[in-house]
CSV table of C-alpha atoms (C1' of nucleotides) in Angstrom, one decimal:
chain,number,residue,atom,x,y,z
U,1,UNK,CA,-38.9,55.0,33.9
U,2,UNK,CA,-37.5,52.0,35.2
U,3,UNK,CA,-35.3,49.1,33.5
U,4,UNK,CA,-37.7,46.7,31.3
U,5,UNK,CA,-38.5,43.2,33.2
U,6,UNK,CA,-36.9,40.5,32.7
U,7,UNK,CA,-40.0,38.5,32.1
U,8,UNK,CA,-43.7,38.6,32.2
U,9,UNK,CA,-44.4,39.5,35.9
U,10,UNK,CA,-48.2,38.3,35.4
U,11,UNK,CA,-47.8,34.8,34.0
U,12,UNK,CA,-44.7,33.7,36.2
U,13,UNK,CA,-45.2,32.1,39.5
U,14,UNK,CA,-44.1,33.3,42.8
U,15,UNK,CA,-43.2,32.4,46.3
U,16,UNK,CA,-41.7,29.0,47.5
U,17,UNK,CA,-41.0,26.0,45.0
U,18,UNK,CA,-42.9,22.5,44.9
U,19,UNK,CA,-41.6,19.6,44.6
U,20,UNK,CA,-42.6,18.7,41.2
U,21,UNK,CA,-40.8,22.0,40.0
U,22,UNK,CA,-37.8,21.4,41.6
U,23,UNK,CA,-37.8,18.1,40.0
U,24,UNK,CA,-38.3,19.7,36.4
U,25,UNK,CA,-35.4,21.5,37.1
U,26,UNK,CA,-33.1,19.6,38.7
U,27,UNK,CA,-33.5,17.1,35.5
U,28,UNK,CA,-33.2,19.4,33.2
U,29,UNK,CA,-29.9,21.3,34.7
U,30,UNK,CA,-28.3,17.5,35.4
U,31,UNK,CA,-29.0,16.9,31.4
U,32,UNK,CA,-28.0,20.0,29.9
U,33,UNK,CA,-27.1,22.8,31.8
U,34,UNK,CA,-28.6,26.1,31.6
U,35,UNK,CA,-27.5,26.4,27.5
U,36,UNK,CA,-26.2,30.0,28.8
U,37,UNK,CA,-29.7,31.3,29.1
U,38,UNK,CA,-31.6,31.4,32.3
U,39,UNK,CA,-34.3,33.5,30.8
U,40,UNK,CA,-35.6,31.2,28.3
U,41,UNK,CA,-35.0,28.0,30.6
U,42,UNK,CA,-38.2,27.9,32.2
U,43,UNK,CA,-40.2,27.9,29.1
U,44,UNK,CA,-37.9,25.3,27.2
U,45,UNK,CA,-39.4,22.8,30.6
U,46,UNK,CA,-42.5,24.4,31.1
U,47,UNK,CA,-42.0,26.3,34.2
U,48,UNK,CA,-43.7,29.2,35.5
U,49,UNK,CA,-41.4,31.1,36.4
U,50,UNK,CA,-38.8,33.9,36.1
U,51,UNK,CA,-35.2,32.7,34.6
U,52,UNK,CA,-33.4,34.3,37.7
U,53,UNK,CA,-35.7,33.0,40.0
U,54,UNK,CA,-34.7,29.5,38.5
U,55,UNK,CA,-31.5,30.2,38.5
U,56,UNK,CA,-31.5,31.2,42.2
U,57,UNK,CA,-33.4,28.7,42.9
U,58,UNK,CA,-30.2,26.0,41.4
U,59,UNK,CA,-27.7,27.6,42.8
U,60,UNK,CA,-28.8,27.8,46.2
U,61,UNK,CA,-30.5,24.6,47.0
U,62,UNK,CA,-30.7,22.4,44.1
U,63,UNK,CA,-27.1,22.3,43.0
U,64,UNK,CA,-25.5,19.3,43.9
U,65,UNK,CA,-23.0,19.2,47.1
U,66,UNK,CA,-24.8,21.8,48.8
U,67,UNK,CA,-24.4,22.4,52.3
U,68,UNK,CA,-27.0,23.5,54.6
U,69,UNK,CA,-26.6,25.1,58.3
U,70,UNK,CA,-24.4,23.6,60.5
U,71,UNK,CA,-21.5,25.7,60.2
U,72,UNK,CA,-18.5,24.8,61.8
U,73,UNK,CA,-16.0,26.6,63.7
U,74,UNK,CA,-14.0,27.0,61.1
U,75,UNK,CA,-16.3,28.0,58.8
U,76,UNK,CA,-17.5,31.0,61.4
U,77,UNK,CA,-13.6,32.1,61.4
U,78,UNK,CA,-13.6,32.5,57.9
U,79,UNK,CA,-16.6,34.0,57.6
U,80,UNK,CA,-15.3,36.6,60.5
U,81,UNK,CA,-11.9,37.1,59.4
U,82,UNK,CA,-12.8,37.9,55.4
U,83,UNK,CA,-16.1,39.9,56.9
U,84,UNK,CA,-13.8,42.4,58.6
U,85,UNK,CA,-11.4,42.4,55.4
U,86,UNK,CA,-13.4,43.2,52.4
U,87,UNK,CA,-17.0,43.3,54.4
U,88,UNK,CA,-20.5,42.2,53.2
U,89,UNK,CA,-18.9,40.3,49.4
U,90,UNK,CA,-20.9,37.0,50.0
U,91,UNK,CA,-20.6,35.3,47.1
U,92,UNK,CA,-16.8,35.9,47.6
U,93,UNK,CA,-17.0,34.6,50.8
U,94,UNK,CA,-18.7,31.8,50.5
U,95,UNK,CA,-16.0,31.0,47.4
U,96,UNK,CA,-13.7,30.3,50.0
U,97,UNK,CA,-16.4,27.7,52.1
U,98,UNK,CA,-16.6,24.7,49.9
U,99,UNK,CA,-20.3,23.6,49.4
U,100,UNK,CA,-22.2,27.1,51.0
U,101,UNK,CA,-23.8,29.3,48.7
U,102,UNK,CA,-23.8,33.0,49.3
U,103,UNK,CA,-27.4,33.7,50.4
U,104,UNK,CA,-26.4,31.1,53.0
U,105,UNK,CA,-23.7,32.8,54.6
U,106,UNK,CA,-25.5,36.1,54.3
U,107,UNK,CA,-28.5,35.0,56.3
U,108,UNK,CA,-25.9,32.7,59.0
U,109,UNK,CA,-24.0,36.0,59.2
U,110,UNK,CA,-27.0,38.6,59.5
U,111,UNK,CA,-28.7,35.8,61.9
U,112,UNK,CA,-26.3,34.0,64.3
U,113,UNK,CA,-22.9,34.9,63.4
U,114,UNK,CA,-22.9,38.5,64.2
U,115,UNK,CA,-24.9,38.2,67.3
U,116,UNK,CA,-22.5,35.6,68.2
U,117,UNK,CA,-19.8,37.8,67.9
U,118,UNK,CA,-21.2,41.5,68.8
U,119,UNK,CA,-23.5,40.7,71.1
U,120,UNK,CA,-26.8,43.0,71.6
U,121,UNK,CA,-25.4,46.3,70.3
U,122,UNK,CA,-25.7,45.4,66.6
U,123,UNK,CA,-29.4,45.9,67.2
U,124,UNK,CA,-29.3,49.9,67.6
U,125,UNK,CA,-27.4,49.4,64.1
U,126,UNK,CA,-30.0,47.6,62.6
U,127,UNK,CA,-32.1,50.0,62.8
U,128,UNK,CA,-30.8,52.4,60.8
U,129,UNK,CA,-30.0,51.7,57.4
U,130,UNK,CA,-27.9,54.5,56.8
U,131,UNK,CA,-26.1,56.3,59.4
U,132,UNK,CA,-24.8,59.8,59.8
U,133,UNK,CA,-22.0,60.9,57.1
U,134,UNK,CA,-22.7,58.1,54.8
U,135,UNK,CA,-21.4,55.4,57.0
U,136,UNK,CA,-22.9,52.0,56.3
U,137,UNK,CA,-23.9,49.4,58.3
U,138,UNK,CA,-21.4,47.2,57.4
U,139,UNK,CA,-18.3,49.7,57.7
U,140,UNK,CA,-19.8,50.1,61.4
U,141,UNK,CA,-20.3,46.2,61.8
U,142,UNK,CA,-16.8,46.1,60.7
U,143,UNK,CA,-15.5,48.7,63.0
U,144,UNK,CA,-17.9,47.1,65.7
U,145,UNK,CA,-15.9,43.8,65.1
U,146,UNK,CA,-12.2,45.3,65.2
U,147,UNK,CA,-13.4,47.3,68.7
U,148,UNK,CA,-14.6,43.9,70.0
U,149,UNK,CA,-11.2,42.4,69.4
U,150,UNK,CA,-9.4,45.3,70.9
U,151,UNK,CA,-11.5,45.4,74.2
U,152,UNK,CA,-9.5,42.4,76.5
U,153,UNK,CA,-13.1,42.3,78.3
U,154,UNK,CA,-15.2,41.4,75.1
U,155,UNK,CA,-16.9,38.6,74.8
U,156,UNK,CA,-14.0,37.4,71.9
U,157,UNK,CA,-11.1,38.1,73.4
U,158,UNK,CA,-12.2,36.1,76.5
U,159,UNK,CA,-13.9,33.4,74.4
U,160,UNK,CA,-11.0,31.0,72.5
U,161,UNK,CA,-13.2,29.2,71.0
U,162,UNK,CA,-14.2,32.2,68.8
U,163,UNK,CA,-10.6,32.7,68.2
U,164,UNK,CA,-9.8,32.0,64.4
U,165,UNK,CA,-6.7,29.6,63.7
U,166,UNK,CA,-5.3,27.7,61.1
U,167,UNK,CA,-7.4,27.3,58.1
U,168,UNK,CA,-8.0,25.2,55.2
U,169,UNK,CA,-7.5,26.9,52.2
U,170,UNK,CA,-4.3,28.5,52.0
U,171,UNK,CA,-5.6,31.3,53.9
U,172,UNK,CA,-2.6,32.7,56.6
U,173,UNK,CA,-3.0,31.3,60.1
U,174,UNK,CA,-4.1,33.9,63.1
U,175,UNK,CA,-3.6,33.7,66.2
U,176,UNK,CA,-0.6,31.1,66.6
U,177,UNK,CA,-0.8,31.0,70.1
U,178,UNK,CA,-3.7,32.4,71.3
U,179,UNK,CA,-3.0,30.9,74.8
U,180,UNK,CA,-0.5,33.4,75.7
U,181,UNK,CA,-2.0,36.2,74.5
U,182,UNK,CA,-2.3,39.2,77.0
U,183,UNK,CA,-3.9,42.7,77.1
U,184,UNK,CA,-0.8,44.8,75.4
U,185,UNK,CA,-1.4,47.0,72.8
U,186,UNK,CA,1.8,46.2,71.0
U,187,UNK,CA,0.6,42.5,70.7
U,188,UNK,CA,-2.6,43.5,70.2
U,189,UNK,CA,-1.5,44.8,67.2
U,190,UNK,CA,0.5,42.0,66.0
U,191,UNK,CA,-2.9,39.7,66.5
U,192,UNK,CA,-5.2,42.4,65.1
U,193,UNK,CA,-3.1,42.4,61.9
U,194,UNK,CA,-2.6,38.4,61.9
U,195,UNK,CA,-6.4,38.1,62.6
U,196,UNK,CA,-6.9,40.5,59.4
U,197,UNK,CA,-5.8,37.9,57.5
U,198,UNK,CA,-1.8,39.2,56.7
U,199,UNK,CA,-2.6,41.8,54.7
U,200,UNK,CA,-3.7,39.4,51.7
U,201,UNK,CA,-6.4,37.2,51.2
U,202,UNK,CA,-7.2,34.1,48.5
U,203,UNK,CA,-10.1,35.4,46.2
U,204,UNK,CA,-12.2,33.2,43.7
U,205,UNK,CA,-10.0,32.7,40.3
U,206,UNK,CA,-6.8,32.7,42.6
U,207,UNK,CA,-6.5,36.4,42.8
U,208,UNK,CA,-4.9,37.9,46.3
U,209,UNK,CA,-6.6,41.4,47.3
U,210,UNK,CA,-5.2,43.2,49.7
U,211,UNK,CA,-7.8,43.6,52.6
U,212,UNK,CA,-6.6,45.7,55.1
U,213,UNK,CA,-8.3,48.7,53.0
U,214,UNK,CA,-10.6,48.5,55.8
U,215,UNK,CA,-9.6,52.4,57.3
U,216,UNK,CA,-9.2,53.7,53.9
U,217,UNK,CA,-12.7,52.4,53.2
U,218,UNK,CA,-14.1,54.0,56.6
U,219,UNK,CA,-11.7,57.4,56.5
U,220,UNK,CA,-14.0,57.3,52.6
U,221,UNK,CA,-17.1,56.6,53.9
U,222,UNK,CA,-16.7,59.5,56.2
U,223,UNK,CA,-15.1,62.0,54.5
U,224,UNK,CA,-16.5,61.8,51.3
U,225,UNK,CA,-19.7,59.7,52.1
U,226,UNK,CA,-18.9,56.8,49.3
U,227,UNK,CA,-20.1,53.0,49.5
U,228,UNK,CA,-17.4,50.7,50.5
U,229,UNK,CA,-15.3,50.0,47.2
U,230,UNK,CA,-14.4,46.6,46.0
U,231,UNK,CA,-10.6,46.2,44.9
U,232,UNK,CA,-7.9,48.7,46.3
U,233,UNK,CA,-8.4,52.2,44.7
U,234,UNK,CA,-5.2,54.3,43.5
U,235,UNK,CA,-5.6,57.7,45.6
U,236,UNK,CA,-6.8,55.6,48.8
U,237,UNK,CA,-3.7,56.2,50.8
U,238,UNK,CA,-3.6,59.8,49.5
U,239,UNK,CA,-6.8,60.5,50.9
U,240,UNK,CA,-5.5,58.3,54.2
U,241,UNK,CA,-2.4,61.0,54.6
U,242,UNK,CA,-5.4,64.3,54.1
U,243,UNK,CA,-7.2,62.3,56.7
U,244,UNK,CA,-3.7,62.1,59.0
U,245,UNK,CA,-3.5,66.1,58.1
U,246,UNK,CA,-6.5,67.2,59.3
U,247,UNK,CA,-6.1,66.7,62.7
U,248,UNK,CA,-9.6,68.4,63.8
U,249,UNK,CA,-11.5,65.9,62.0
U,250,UNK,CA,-10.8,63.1,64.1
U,251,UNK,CA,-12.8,65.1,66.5
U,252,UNK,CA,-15.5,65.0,63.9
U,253,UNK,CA,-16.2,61.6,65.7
U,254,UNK,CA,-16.8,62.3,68.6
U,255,UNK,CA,-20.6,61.4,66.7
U,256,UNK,CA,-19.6,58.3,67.1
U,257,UNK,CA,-19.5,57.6,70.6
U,258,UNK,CA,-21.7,60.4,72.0
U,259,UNK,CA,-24.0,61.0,69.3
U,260,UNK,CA,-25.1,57.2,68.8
U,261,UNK,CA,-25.0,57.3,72.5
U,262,UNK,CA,-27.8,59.7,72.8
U,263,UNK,CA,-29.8,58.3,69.7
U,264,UNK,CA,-29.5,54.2,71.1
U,265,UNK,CA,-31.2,53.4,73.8
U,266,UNK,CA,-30.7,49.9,73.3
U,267,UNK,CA,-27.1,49.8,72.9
U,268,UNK,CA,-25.1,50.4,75.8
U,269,UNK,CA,-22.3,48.4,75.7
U,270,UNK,CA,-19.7,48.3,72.9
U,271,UNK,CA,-20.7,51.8,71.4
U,272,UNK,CA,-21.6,53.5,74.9
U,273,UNK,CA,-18.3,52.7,75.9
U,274,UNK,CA,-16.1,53.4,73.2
U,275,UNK,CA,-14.3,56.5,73.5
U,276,UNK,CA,-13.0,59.0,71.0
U,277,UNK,CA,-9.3,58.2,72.7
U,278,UNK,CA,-10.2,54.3,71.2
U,279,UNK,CA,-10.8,55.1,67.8
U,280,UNK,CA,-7.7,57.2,67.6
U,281,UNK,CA,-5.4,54.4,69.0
U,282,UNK,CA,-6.7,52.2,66.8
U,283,UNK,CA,-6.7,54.0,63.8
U,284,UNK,CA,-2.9,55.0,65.1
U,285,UNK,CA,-2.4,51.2,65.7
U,286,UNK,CA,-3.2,51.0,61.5
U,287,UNK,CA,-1.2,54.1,60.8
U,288,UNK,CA,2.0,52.4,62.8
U,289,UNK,CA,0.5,49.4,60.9
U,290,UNK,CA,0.9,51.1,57.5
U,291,UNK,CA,4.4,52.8,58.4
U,292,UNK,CA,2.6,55.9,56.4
J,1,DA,C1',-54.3,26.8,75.1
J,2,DA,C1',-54.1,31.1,72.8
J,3,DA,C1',-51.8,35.3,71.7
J,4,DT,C1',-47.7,37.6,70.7
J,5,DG,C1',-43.0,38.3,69.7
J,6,DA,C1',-38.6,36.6,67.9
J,7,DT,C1',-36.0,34.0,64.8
J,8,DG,C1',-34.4,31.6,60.6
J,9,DC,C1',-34.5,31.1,55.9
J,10,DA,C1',-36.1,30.9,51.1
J,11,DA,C1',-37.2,33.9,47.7
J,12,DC,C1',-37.7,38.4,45.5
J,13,DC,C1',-36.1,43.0,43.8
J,14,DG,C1',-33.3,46.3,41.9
J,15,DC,C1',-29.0,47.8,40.3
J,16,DG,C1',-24.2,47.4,38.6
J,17,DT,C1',-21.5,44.7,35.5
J,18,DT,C1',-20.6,41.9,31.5
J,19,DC,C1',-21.1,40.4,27.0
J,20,DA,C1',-22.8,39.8,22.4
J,21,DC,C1',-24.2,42.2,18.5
A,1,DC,C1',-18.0,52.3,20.2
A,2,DG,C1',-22.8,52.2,21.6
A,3,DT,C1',-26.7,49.7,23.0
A,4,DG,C1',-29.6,46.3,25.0
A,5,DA,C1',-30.2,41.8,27.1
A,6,DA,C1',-28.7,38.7,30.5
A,7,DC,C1',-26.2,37.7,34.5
A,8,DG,C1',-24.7,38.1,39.2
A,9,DC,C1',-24.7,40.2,43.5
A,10,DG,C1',-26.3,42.3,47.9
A,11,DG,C1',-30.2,44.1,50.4
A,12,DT,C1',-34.7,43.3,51.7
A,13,DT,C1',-39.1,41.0,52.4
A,14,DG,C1',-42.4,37.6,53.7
A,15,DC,C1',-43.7,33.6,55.9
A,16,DA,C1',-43.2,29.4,58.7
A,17,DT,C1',-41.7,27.9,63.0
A,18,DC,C1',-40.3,28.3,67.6
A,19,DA,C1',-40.3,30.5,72.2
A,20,DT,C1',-42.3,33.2,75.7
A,21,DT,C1',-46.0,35.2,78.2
DNA sequence: AAATGATGCAACCGCGTTCAC
DNA sequence: CGTGAACGCGGTTGCATCATT
């Protein structure tokens, strides 16, 4: 038994919108809004179709001030930086990109953005949804991301134009010089943790999240096999210290290197280079990062 | 020129959350 | 406080278009 519908599946139409319905609804939103009720909209203007299919249908291309493609530089840095922080939360990313709707970042992101930055491998992860221990693809898109900005050979690193720098909206600047910036783990740190926003990002409704959850959120995934949470959970850092404790379960990813390895043929690259000793500096990088 | 594959994007679906009663 | 309806979000799908063979 699933949930009831939210409207009559046989009498609404489907697929892409006509003009003359977009018109229908474009007038109707500009005169009165939605009246707080999506689900009866369409009949009040005599449209065939579903209120949340209207209402997706306003916020992603008819509302006014809407931007489509062309996203700029800046734009991809923010979209990278927050990524990495609190991971696939569109419509709070796109809260922070004035004018993009969340579907639209989604689909720049899952079609240019993260080929632009990872390169070929994140094809062996799209083809499995799910990954061993619970991980999910964006945890390993994530981790992907952070190994792509620790390796001084990746395309990133190398590339300044990808480099993320001052931004608009009150967001910390990264990456103050990134001219002089040379392959040393100390300062690699000092740029990872800049580039991961300074520990605090702006959220819709001028809230600041913490966002460098992100090895508490994979040491979860892993150990325990949860989705990535939301907010900062009490008990995170306790499970970070068990995960410190048990030293034999680092060893527990050596999966990660060999056993995607042996299972991608197509990646060869980023994963089938990365070594066990690289996930355990960088996850010692965060430890030193977190003084825990 | 036709066939095939790759890509981009709009739209749909299902589920968790919120809110009114 | 419990329940059900509506909302909002993220993942996924389907189709049109472009590129390659």
């Amino acid at each position: 038994m699933g949930r009831a519908p939210c409207c009559d599946k046989a009498n609404v139409k489907k697929g892409p919108w006509s003009p003359e319905e977009d018109v229908k609804l474009k007038t109707y939103m500009e005169k009165y809004g939605t009246r707080g009720n999506w689900i009866a909209l369409p009949q009040k203007i005599g449209l065939k179709r579903c209120g949340k299919s209207c209402r997706l249908r306003w916020l992603n291309y008819l509302r006014p001030n809407i931007k489509h493609g062309g996203f700029s530089e800046e734009e991809d840095n923010i979209i990278c930086n927050l990524y990495m922080s609190i991971g696939s939360r569109w419509s709070i990313i796109a809260a922070q990109l004035p004018g993009r709707t969340d579907n639209d970042v989604k689909n720049y992101w899952n079609t240019k953005l993260k080929k632009k930055l990872l390169g070929r491998q994140v094809k062996g992860a799209d083809e499995h949804n799910q990954f061993p221990h619970g991980l999910t693809n964006s945890a390993l898109e994530r981790l992907q991301l952070h190994i792509q900005l620790q390796n001084p050979f990746s395309n990133f690193y190398n590339n300044p134009t990808l480099w993320p720098k001052v931004n608009q909206n009150g967001m910390q600047s990264v990456l103050k010089n990134p001219g002089d910036f040379h392959y040393q783990p100390a300062q690699q740190d000092n740029h990872l943790d800049n580039l991961m926003g300074s520990k605090t990002v702006a959220m819709a409704g001028g809230m600041v999240e913490p966002v460098s959850n992100f090895k508490a959120e994979l040491v979860d995934e892993l150990l325990e096999g949860k989705a990535c949470s939301h907010a900062p959970r009490e008990g995170q850092m306790a499970q970070l210290d068990s995960f410190n404790e048990m030293n034999g379960s680092k060893d527990s990813m050596v999966w990660w290197s060999n056993g995607f390895d042996a299972k991608s043929s197509v990646s060869s690259n980023c994963w089938g280079s990365t070594s066990v000793l690289q996930f355990n500096e960088m996850f010692q990088d965060y430890e030193l990062g977190y003084n825990v």
